[in-house]
C-alpha positions as a printed Julia matrix, in Angstrom:
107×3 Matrix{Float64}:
 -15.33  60.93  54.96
 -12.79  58.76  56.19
 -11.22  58.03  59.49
  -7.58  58.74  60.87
  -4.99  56.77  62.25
  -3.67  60.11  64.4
  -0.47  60.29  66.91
  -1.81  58.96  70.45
  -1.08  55.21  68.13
   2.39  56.0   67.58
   4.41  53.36  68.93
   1.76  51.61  71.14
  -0.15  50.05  67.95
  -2.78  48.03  70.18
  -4.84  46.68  67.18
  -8.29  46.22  69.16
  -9.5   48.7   65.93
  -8.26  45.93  63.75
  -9.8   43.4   64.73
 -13.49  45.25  64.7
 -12.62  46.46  61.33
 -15.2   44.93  58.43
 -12.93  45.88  55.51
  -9.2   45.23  56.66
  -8.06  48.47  55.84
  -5.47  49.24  58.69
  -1.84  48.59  57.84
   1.19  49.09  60.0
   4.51  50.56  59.86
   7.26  49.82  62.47
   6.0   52.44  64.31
   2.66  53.1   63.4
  -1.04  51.78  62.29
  -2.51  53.8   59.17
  -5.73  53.54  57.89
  -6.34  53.32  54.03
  -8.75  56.24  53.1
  -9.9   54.56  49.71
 -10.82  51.55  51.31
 -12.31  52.77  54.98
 -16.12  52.65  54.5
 -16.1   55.11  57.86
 -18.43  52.64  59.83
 -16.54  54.45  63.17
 -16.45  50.89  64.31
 -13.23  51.43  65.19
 -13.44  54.76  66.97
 -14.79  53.27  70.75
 -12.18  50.01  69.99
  -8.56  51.99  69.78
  -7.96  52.1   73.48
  -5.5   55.15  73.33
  -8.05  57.44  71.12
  -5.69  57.52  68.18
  -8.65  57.29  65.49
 -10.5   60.44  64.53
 -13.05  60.59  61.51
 -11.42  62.9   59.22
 -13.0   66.62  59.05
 -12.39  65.95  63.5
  -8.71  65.73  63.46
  -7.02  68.52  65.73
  -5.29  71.09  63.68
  -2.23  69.86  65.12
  -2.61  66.16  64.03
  -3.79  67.46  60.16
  -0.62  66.02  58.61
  -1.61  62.48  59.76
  -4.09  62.92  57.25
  -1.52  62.62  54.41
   0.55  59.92  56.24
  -2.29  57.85  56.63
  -2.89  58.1   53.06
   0.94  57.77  51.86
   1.81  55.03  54.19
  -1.06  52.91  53.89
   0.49  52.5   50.28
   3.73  51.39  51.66
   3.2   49.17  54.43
   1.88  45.76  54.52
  -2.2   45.22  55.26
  -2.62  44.17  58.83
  -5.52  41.53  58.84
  -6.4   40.75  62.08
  -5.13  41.73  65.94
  -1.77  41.17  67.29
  -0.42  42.03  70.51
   1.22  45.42  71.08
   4.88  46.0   71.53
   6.37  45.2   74.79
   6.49  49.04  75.48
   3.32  50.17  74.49
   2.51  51.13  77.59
   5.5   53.73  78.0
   4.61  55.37  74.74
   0.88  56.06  75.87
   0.12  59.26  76.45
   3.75  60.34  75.21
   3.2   64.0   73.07
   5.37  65.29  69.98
   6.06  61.58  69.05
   5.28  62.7   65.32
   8.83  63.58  65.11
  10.46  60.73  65.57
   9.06  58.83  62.42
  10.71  56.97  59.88
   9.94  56.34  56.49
């Protein structure tokens, strides 16, 4: 079972979980972290680290968050691996906590 990148991360990205992470399998969109299911090992290391409680092992994900499931796996193809931490965005602190943001992502 693997763990999800789920919408509380959307557009705050802290990367605390990345840099915890033995495998490097988070990569990040513009607006978003994803998690690569083939190469999570699901230590849950990550799981205490994300400050905003975006990451959910897989079979826990609300029913409403399911479709991050397949965005986590689709986008982790697409998006470039993100190594180690960075700092957030400048307004990652407005977006915590913000609800329905799933709607307002790009491909």
């Amino acid at each position: 079972m693997t763990h999800v990148v789920a919408e509380p991360c959307f557009d705050c990205k802290y990367t605390d979980c990345v840099v915890v992470c033995p495998v490097d399998c988070f990569y990040q969109s513009e607006q978003l972290l994803y998690i690569h299911p083939d190469e999570c090992i699901d230590c849950a290391i990550c799981v205490p680290a994300c400050i905003v409680g975006a990451i959910v092992e897989e079979r826990d994900v609300p029913r409403d968050q399911r479709p991050f499931i397949q965005l986590n796996a689709e986008l982790s193809a697409a998006w470039p691996r993100l190594p180690k931490g960075k700092p957030p965005p400048p307004d990652a602190e407005e977006w915590d906590g913000v609800l329905n943001k799933r709607r307002l992502l790009e491909r």
